[in-house]
mmCIF file of C-alpha atoms in Angstrom:
data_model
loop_
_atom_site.group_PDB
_atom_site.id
_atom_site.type_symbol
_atom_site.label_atom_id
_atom_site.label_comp_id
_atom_site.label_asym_id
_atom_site.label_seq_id
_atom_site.Cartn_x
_atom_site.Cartn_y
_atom_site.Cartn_z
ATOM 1 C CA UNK A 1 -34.475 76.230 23.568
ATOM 2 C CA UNK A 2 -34.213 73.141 26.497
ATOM 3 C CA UNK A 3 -35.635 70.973 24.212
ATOM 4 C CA UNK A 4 -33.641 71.771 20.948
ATOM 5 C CA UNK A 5 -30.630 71.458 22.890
ATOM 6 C CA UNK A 6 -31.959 67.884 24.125
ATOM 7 C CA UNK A 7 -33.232 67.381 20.641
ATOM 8 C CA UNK A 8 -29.891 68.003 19.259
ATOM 9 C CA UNK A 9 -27.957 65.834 21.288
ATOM 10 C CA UNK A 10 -30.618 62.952 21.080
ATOM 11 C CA UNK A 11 -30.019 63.186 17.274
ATOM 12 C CA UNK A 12 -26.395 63.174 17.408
ATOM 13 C CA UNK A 13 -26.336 60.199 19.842
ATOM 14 C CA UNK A 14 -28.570 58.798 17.383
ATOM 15 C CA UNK A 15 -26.229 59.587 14.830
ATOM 16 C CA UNK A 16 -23.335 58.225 16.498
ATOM 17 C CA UNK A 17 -25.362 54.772 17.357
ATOM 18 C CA UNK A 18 -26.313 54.292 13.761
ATOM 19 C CA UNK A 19 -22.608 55.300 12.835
ATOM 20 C CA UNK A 20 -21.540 52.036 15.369
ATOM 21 C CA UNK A 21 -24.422 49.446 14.068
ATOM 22 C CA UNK A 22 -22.651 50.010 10.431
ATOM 23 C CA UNK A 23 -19.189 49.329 12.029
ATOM 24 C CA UNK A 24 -20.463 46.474 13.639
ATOM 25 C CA UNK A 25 -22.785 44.802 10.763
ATOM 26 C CA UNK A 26 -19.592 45.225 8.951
ATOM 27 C CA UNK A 27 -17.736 43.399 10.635
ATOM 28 C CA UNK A 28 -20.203 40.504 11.465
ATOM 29 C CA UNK A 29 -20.359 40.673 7.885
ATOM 30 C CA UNK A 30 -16.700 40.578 7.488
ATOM 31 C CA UNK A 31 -16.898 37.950 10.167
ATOM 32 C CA UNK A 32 -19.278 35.842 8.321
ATOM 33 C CA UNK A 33 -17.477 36.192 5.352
ATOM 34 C CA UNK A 34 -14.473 34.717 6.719
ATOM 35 C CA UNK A 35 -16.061 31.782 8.350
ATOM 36 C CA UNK A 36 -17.417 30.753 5.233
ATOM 37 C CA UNK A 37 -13.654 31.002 3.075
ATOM 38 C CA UNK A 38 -12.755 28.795 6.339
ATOM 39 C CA UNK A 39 -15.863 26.537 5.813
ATOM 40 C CA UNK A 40 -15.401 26.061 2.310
ATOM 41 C CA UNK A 41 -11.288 25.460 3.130
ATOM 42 C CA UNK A 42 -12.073 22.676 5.300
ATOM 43 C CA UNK A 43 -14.802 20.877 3.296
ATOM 44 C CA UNK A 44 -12.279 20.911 0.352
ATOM 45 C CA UNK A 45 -9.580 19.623 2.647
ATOM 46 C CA UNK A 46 -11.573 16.747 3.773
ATOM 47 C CA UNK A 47 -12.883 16.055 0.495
ATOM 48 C CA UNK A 48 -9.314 15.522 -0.874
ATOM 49 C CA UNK A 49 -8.229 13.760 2.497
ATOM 50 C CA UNK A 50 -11.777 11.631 1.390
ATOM 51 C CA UNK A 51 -10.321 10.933 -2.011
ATOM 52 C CA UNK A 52 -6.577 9.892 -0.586
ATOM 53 C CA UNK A 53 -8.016 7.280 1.521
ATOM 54 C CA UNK A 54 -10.078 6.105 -1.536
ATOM 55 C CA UNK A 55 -7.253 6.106 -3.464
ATOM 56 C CA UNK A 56 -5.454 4.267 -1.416
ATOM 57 C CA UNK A 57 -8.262 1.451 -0.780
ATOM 58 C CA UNK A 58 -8.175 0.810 -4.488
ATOM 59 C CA UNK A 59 -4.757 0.758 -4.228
ATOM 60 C CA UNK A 60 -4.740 -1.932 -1.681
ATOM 61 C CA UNK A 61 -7.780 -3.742 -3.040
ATOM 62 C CA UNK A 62 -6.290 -4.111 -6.721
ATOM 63 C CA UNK A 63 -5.157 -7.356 -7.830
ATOM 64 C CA UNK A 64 -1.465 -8.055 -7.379
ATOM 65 C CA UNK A 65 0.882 -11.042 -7.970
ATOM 66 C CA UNK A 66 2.917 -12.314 -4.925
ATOM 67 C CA UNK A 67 5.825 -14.440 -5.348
ATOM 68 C CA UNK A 68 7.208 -17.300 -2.799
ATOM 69 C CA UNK A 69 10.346 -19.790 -4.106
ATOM 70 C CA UNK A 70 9.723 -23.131 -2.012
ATOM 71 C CA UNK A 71 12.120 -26.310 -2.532
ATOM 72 C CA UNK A 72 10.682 -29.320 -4.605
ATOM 73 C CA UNK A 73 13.047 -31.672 -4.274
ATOM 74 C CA UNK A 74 16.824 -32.203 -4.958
ATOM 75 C CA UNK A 75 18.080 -29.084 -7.212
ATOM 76 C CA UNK A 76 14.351 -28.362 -8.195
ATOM 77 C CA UNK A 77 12.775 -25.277 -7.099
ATOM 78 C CA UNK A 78 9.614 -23.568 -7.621
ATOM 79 C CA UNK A 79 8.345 -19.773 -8.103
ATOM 80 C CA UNK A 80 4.725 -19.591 -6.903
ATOM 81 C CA UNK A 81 2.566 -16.920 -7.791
ATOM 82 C CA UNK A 82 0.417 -16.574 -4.507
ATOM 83 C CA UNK A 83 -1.444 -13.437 -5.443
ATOM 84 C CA UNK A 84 -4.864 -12.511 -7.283
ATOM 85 C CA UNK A 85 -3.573 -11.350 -10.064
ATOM 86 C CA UNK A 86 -0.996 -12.798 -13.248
ATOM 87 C CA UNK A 87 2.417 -11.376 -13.719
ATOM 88 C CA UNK A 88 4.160 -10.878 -17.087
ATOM 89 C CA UNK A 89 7.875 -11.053 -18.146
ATOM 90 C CA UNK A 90 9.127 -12.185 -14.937
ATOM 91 C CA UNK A 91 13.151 -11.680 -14.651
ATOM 92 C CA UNK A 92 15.316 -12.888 -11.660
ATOM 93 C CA UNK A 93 17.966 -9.773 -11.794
ATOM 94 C CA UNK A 94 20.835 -12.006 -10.396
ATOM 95 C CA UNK A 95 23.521 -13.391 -12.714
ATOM 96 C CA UNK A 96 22.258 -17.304 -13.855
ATOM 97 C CA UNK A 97 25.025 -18.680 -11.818
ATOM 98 C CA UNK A 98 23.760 -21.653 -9.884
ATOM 99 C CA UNK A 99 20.185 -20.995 -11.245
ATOM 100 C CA UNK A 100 19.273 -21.806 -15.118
ATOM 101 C CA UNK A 101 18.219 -19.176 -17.312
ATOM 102 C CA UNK A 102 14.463 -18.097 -16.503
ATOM 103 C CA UNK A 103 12.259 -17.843 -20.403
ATOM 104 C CA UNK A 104 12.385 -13.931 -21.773
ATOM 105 C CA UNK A 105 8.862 -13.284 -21.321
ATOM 106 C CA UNK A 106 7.928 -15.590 -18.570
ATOM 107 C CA UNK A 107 4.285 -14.922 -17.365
ATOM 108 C CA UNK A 108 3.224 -16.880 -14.035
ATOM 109 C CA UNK A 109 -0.485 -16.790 -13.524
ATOM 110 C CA UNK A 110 -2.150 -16.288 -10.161
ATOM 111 C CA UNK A 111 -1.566 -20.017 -8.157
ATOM 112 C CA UNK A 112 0.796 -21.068 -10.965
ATOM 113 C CA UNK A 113 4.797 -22.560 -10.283
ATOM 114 C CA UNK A 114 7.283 -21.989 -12.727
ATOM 115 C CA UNK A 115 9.990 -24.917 -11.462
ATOM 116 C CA UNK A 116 13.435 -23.815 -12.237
ATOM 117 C CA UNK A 117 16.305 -25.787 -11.138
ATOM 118 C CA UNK A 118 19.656 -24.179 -9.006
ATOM 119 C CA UNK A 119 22.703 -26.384 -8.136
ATOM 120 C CA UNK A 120 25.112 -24.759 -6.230
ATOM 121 C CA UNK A 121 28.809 -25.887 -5.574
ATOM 122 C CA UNK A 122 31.361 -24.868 -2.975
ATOM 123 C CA UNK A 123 32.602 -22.194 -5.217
ATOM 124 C CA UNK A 124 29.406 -20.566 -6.060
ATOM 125 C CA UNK A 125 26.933 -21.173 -3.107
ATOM 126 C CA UNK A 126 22.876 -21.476 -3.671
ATOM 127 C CA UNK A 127 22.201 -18.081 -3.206
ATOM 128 C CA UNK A 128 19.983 -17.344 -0.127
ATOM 129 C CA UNK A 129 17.737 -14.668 -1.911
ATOM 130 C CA UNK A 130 16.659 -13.822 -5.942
ATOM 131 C CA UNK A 131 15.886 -10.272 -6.800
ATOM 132 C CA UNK A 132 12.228 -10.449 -9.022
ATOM 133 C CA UNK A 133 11.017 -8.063 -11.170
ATOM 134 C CA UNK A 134 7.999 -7.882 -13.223
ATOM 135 C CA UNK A 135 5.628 -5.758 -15.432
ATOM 136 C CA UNK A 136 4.220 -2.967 -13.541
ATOM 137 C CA UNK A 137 7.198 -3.907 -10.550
ATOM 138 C CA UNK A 138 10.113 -1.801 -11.492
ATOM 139 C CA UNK A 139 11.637 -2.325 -7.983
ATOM 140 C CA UNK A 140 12.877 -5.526 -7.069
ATOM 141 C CA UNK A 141 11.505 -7.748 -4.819
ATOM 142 C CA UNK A 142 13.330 -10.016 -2.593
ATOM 143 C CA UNK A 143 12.673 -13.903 -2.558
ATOM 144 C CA UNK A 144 14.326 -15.714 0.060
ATOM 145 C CA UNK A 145 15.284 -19.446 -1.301
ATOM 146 C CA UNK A 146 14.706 -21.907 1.495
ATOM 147 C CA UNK A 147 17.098 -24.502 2.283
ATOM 148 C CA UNK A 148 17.800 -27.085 0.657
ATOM 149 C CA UNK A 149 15.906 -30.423 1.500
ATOM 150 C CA UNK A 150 17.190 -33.805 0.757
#
């Protein structure tokens, strides 16, 4: 009878440890499972961070027109196209005034001038900058118009 008693109680610890291994592979495998929903999380975050910085290379890589006005000479100035790329249907969004009227669907190809001439008068002033827009630039940029020279 000893040693059904001991045999009884070494199955029912036995019982009890097996009972514990299941709680505990469950939750390893609950564990596991959750590091991998984190894993796969993060590799999806970085491969959208990956394709934002792409994105934005392209972005900053793609050809682009630049505009500078410099002074030629006397009420001559020019609009120079510095950037890789042409611009089409150029419009100066301040009133003609001083300036004379810029073509309807003025295109300015990358390193080209379009001269344009501006004579102001002690009533209406040279003004000191020219809002630009163009195709593909909805908001205005601002020129600055140098001074005068000569």
């Amino acid at each position: 009878m000893k040693y059904s008693k001991r045999a009884a109680d070494a199955a029912e610890g036995s019982a009890t440890a097996a009972e514990q291994s299941v709680v505990e592979t469950r939750r390893s495998s609950d564990a596991a499972e959750r590091s991998a929903t984190a894993a796969e999380e993060t590799l999806a975050d970085q491969r959208r961070e990956a394709a934002e910085r792409r994105r934005q290379e392209d972005e900053g890589n793609r050809p682009r027109a630049e505009f500078r006005i410099e002074h030629r000479d006397k009420a001559v100035w020019e609009l120079i196209n510095y950037g890789t790329a042409a611009a089409e249907n150029v419009r100066c969004l301040d009133a003609p005034g001083t300036r004379d009227e810029w073509p309807a669907s003025l295109s300015i190809a990358a390193g080209d001038v379009y001269p344009f001439m501006m004579a102001g008068s002690m009533q209406e002033p040279i003004p000191s900058v020219l809002r630009v827009v163009w195709e593909g630039q909805d908001e205005p940029v601002l020129l600055r118009v140098p001074p005068r020279i000569g």
